[in-house]
Short mmCIF file of C-alpha atoms in Angstrom, two decimals:
data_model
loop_
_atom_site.label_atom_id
_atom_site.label_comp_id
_atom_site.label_asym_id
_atom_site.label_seq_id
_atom_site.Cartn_x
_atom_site.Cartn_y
_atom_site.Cartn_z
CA UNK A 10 -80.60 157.47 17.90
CA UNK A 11 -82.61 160.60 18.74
CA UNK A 12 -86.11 160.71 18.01
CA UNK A 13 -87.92 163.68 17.16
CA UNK A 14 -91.27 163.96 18.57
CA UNK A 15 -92.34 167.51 19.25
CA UNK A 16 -90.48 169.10 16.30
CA UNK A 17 -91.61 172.54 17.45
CA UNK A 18 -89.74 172.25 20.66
CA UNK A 19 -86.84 170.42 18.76
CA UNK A 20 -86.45 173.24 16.36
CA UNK A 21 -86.71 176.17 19.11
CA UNK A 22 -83.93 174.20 21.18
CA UNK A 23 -81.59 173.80 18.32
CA UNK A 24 -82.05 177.28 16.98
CA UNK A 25 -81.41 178.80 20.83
CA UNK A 26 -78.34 177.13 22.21
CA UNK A 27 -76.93 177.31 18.08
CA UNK A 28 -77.29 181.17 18.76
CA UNK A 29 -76.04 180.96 21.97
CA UNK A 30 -73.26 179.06 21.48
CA UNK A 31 -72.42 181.70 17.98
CA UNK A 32 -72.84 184.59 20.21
CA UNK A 33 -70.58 183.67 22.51
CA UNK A 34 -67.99 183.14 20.21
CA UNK A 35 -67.96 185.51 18.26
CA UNK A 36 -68.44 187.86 21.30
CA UNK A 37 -65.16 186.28 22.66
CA UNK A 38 -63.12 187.03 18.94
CA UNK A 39 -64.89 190.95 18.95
CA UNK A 40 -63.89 191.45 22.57
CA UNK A 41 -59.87 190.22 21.83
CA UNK A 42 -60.11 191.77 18.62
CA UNK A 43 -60.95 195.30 20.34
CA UNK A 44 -58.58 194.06 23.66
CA UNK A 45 -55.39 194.04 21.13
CA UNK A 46 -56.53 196.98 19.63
CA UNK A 47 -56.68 199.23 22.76
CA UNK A 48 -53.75 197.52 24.39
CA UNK A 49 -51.85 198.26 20.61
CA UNK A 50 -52.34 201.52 21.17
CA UNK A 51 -51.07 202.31 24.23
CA UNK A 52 -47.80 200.15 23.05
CA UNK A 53 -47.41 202.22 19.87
CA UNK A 54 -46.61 205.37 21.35
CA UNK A 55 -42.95 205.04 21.42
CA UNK A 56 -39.87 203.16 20.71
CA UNK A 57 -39.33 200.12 22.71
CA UNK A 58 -36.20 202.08 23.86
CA UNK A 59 -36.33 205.46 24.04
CA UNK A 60 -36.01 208.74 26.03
CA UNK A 61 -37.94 211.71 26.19
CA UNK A 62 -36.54 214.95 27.69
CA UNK A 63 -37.86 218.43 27.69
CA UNK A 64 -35.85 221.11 27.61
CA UNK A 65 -36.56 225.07 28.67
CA UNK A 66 -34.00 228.04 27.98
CA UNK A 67 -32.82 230.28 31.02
CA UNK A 68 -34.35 234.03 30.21
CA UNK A 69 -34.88 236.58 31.89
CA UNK A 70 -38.45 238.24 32.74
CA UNK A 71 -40.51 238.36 29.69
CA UNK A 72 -40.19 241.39 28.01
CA UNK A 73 -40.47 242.80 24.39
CA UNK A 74 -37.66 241.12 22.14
CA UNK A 75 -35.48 243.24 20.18
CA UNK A 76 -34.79 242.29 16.86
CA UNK A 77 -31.38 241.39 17.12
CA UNK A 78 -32.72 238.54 20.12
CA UNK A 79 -34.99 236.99 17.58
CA UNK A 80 -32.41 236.70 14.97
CA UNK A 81 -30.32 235.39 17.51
CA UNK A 82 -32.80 232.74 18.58
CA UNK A 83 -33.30 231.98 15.09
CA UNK A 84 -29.65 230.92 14.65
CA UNK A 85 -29.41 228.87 17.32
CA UNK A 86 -32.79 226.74 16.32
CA UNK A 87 -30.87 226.11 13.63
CA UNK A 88 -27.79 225.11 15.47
CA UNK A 89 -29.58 222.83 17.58
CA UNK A 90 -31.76 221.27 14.69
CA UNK A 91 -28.84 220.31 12.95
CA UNK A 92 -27.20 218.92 16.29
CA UNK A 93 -30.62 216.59 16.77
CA UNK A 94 -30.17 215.85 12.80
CA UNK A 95 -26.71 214.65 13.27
CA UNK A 96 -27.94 212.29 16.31
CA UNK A 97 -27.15 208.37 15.20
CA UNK A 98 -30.56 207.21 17.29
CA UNK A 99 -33.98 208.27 15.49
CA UNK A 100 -34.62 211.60 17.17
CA UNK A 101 -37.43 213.87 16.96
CA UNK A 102 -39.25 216.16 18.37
CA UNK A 103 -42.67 215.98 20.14
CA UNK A 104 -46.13 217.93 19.38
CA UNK A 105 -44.90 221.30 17.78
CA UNK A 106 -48.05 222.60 16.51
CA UNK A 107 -47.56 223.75 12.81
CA UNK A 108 -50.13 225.43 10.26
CA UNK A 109 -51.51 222.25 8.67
CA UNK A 110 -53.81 222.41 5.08
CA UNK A 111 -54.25 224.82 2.56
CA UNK A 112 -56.28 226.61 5.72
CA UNK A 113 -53.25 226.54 8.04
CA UNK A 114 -55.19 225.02 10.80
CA UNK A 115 -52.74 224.40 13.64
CA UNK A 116 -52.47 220.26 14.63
CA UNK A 117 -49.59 218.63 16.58
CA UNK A 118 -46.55 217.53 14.89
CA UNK A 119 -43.61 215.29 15.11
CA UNK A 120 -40.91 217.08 13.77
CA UNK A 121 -38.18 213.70 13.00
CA UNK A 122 -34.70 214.76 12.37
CA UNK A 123 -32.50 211.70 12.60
CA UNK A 124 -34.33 208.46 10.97
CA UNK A 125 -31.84 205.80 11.80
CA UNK A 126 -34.97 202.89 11.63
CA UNK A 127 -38.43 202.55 10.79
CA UNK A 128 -40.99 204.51 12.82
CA UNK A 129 -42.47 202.93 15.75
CA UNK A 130 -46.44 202.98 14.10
CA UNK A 131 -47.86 200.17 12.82
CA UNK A 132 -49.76 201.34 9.04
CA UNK A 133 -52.87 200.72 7.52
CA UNK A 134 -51.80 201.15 4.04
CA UNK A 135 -48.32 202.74 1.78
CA UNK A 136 -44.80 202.59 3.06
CA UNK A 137 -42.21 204.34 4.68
CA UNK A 138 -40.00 206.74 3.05
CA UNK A 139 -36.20 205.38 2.98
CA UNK A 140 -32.84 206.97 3.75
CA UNK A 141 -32.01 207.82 0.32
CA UNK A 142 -35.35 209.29 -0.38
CA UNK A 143 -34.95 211.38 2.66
CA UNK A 144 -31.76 212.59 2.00
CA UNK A 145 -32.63 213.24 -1.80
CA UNK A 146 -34.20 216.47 -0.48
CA UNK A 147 -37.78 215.46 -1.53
CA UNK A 148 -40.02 215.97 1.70
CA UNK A 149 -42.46 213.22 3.21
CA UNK A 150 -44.92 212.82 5.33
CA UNK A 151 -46.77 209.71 7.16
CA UNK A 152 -49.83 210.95 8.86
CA UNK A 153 -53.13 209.59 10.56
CA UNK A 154 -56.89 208.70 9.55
CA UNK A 155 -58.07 212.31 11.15
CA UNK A 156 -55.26 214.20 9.32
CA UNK A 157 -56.21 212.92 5.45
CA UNK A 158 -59.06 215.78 5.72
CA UNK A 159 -56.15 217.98 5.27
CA UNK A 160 -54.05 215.60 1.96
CA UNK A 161 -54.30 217.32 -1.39
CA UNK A 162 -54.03 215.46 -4.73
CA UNK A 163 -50.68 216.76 -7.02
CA UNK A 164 -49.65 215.30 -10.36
CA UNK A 165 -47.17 213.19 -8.66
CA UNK A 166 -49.30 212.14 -5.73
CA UNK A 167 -51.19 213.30 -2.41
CA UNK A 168 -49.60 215.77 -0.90
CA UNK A 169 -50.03 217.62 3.19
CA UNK A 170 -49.23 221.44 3.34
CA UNK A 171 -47.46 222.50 6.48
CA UNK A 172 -47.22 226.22 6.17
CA UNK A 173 -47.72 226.14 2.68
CA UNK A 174 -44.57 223.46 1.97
CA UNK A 175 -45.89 220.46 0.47
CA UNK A 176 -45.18 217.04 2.09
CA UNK A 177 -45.59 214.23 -0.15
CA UNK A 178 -47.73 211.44 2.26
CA UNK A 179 -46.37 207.90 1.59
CA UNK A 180 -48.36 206.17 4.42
CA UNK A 181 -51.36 206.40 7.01
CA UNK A 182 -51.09 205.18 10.36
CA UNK A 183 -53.10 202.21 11.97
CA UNK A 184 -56.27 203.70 13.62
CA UNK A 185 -56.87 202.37 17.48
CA UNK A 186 -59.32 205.28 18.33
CA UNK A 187 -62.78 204.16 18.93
CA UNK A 188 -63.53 207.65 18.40
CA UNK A 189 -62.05 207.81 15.05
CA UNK A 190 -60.21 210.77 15.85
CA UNK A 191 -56.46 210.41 16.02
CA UNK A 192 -54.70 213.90 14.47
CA UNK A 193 -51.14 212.56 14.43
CA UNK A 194 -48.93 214.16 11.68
CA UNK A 195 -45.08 212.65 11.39
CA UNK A 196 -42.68 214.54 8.60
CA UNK A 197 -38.98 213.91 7.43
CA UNK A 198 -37.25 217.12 7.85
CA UNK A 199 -33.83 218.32 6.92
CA UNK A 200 -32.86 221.22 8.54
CA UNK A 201 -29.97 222.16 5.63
CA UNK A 202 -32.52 224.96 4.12
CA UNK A 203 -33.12 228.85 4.25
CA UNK A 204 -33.53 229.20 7.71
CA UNK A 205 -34.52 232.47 7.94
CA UNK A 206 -38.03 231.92 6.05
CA UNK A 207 -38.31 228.17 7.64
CA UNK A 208 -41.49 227.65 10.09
CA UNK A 209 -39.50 224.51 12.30
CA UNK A 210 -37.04 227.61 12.75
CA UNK A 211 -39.21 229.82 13.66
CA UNK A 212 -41.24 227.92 15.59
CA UNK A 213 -37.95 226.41 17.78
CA UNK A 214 -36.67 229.88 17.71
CA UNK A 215 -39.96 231.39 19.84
CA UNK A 216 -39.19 227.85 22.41
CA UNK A 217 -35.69 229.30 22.82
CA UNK A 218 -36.94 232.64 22.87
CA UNK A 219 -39.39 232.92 25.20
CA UNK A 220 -38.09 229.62 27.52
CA UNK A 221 -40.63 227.37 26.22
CA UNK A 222 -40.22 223.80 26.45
CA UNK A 223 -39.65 221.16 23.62
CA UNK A 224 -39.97 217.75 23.72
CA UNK A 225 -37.45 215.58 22.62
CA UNK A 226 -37.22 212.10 21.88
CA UNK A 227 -34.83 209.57 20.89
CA UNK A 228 -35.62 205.97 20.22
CA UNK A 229 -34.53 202.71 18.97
CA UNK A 230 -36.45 198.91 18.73
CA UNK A 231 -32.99 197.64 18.54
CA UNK A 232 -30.49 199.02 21.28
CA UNK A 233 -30.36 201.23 24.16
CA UNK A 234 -30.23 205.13 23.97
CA UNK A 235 -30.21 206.18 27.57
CA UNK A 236 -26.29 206.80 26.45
CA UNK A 237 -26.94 209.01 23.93
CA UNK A 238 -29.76 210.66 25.33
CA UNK A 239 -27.55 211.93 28.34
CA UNK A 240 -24.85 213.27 25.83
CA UNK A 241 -27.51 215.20 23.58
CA UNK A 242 -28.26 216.71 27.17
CA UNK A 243 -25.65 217.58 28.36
CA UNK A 244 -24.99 219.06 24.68
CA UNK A 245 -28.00 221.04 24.84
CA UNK A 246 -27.02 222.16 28.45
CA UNK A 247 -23.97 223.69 28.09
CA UNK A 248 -24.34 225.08 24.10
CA UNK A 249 -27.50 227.12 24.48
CA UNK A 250 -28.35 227.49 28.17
CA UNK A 251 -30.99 225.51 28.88
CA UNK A 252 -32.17 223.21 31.63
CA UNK A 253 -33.53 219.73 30.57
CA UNK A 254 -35.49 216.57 32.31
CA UNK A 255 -36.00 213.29 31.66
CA UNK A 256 -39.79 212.99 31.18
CA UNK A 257 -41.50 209.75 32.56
CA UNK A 258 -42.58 208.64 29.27
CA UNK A 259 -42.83 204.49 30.15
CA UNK A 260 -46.06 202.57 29.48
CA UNK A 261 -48.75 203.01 32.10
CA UNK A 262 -49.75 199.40 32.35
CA UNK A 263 -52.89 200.28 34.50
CA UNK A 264 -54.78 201.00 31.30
CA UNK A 265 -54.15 197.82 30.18
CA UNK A 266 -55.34 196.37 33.06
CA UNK A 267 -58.28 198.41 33.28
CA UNK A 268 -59.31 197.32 29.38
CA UNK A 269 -58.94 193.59 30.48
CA UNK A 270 -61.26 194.34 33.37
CA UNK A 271 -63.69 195.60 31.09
CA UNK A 272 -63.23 192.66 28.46
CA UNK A 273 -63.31 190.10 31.54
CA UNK A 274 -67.02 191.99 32.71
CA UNK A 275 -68.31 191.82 29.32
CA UNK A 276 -67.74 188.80 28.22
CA UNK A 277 -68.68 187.43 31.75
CA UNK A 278 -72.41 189.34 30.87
CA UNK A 279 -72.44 187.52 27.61
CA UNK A 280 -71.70 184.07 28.68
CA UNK A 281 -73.91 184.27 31.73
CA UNK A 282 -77.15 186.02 29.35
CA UNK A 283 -76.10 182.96 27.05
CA UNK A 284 -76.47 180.29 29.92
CA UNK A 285 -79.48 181.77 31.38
CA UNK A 286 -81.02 181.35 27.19
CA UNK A 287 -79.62 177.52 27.39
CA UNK A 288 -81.22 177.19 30.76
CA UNK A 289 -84.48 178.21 29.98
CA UNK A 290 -84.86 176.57 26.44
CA UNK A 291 -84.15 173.17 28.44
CA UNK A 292 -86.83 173.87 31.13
CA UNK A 293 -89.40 174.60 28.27
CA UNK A 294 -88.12 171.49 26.90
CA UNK A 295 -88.84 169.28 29.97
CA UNK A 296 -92.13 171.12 30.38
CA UNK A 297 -92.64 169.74 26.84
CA UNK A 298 -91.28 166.12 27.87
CA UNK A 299 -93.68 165.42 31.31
CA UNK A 300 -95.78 163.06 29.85
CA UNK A 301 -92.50 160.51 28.67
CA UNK A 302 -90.92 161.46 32.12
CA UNK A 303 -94.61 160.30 33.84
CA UNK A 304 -94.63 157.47 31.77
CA UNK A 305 -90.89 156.27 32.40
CA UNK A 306 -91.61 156.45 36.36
CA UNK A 307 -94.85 154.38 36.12
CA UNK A 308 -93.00 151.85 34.38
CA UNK A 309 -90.22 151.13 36.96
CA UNK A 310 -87.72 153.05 35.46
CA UNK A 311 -84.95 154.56 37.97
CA UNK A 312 -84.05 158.15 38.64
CA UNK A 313 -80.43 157.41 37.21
CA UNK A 314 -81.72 155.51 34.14
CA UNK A 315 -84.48 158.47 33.26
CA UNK A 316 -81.19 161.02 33.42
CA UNK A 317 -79.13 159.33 31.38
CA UNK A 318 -81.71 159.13 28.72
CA UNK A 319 -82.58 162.78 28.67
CA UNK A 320 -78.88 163.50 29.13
CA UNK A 321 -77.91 161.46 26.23
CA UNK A 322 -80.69 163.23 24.32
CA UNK A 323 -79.51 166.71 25.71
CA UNK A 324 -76.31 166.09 24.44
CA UNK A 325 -77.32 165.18 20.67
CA UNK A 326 -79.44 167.98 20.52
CA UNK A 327 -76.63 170.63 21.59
CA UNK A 328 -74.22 168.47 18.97
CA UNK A 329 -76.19 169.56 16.09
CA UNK A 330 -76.54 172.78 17.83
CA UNK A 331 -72.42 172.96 17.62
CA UNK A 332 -72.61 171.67 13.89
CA UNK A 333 -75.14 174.55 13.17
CA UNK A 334 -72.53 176.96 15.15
CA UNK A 335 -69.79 175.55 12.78
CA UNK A 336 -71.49 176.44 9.59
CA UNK A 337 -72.99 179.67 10.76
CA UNK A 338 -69.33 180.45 12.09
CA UNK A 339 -67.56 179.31 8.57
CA UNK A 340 -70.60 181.57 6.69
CA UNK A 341 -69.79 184.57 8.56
CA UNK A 342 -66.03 184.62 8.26
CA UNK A 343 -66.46 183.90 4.56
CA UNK A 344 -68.55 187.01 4.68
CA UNK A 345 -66.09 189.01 6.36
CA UNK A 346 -63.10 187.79 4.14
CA UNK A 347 -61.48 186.48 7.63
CA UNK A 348 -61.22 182.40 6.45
CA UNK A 349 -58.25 182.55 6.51
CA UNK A 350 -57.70 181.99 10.31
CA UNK A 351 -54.34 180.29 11.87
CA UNK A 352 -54.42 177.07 13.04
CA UNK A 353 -54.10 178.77 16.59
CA UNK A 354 -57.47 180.64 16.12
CA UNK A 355 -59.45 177.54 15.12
CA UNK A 356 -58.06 175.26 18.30
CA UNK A 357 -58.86 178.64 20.00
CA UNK A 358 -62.70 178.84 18.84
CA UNK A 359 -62.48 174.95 19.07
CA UNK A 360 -61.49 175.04 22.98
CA UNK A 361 -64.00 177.54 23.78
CA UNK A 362 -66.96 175.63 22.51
CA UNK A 363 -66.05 172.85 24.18
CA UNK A 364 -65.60 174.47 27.51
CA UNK A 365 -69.05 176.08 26.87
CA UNK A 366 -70.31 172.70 25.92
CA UNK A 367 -69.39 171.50 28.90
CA UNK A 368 -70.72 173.81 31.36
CA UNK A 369 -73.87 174.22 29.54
CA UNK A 370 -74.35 170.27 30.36
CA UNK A 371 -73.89 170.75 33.58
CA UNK A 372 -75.73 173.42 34.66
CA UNK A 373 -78.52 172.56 33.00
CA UNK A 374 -78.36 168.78 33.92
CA UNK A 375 -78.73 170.09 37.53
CA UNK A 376 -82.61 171.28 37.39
CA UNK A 377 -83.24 168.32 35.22
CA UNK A 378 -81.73 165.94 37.88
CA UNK A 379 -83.73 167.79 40.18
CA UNK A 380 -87.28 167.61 38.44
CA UNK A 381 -86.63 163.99 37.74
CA UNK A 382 -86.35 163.12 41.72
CA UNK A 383 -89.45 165.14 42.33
CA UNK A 384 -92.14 163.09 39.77
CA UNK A 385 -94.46 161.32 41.46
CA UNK A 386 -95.98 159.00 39.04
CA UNK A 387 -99.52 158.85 40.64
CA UNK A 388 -99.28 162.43 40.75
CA UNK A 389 -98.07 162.65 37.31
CA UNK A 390 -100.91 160.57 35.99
CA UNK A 391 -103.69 162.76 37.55
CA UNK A 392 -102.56 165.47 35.91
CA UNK A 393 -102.04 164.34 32.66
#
């Protein structure tokens, strides 16, 4: 049964390893929480199968186009939007900046043309737009955090201009930026419209026109495209004179690597600033315990016998430590609305107190071991 006999001491020791043992781990839950979130991002930028290709049309020396060039261009933008409409994969195209807002500020786009599944982000809030709302001619939108500065309230809902045509937004996007800033603006677009007055055609039209290149994508979670990706370019090829290229578009698993580096270095600094806390605490506390430790030697009482008393001590203390860790742990996720945790996350947060139980005992067993050996007890007397 433990005895309390310098309370002061007592309550310092409980209240330093209990926050030391809380910081830990709830540093460990912070650092995997913001580990899945970086690694989530990198993994959300495509289909798990998909292609990217860019293609560039053969022209000549720029020069001044004549009018009947850019009405030329213009009809086979639309050609080729309605052959990337027609694809059966989900196929769209990449970062084609449009006039975005009621300011027609220009932000990247992803211009999708063939929605044969869900899109490949992950959102925070509202839904996807189905088929049949698609193809009912209504036009939608699913768009990030950063591009809400540019949504506009309607009588039938919010609402994203893109060169003045409004887009009605049915869902935002997950946010993985620790910057905050993640412009990404996704629309459903049907290419079956007035053509001449359209931006998309316009905008494709100058890529034909002046032997830009566009970015094109076609991706699936649930079969392989690499099929139909060399069809659509070999399409493209031969129908409107371009060149295209498979661009290396896999995931670069070095950043991934390099964020578990930096979760494996920070938690390292937090464990070993939390052990170094334990460790001092406990020499304050034998500081505090001399005189019994004196008085234990006088009396005949072995090395072994005096350091399995303070260890069984040690260990009572740092088990009301853990219950104090338990409550303070249960308080805090009740405060953050995150009780309810899987049964994986609380053997999780179980295992790692343990395993810092246990080296906290032993390292700082050690020094005490080591002090023990070195009392004199006629020493120990005199200076009492």
């Amino acid at each position: 049964m433990l005895k309390i006999r310098d309370k002061e001491t007592f309550i310092l020791f409980i209240i330093g390893f209990g926050l030391s043992f809380f910081i830990v781990l709830n540093g460990y839950h912070l650092l995997n929480a913001w580990f899945t979130q970086m690694v989530k991002s990198q993994t959300e930028t495509a289909y798990q199968n998909h292609v990217q290709f860019t293609t560039a049309t053969n022209v000549p020396e720029r020069r001044q186009q004549t009018m009947a060039e850019q009405q030329q261009a213009i009809i086979k933008a639309d050609e080729l939007l309605h052959i990337l409409s027609r694809q059966t994969d989900t196929t769209y195209i990449r970062d084609i900046y449009l006039p975005i807002g009621s300011a027609a500020q220009y932000e990247p786009t992803d211009i999708i043309l063939s929605y044969s599944e869900e899109w490949y982000r992950t959102l925070q809030s509202g839904y996807y737009p189905t088929k049949e709302q698609i193809n009912s001619g209504k036009k939608y939108a699913v768009i990030s955090d950063s591009a809400k500065a540019y949504v506009e309230q309607s009588e039938e809902g919010e609402i994203i201009k893109i060169n003045g045509e409004p887009y009605f937004v049915t869902g935002v996007f997950e946010n993985y930026q620790a910057s905050g800033y993640d412009m990404e603006i996704s629309f459903f677009y049907l290419p079956d419209i007035d053509y001449q007055k359209d931006i998309i055609h316009q905008r494709v039209a100058k890529h034909l026109l002046y032997g830009w290149s566009l970015d094109i994508c076609l991706g699936s979670n649930t079969q392989d495209v690499t099929d139909s990706a060399k069809q659509l370019m070999d399409t493209i090829e031969s129908e409107f004179d371009c060149s295209t290229a498979v661009s290396d578009y896999s995931e670069d698993t070095s950043i991934a690597k390099f964020y578990a580096g930096i979760k494996a270095v920070v938690l390292g600094i937090l464990f070993f600033v939390s052990i170094l806390n334990c460790i001092q605490i406990t020499r304050l506390w034998m500081v505090r315990k001399q005189k019994d430790l004196v008085i234990l030697k006088t009396y005949g009482f072995e090395n072994y016998q005096i350091v399995a008393r303070l260890a069984g001590e040690l260990v009572q203390m740092m088990l009301i430590s853990l219950l104090c860790v338990v409550l303070l742990d249960t308080l805090y996720m009740i405060r953050t609305a995150s009780f309810s945790l899987s049964l994986r996350v609380y053997v999780q947060n179980a295992s790692l107190l343990l395993i810092a139980f246990i080296i906290v005992i032993i390292l700082t067993m050690a020094p005490i071991t080591e002090h023990v050996k070195k009392i004199e007890p006629a020493i120990g007397l005199r200076e009492l």
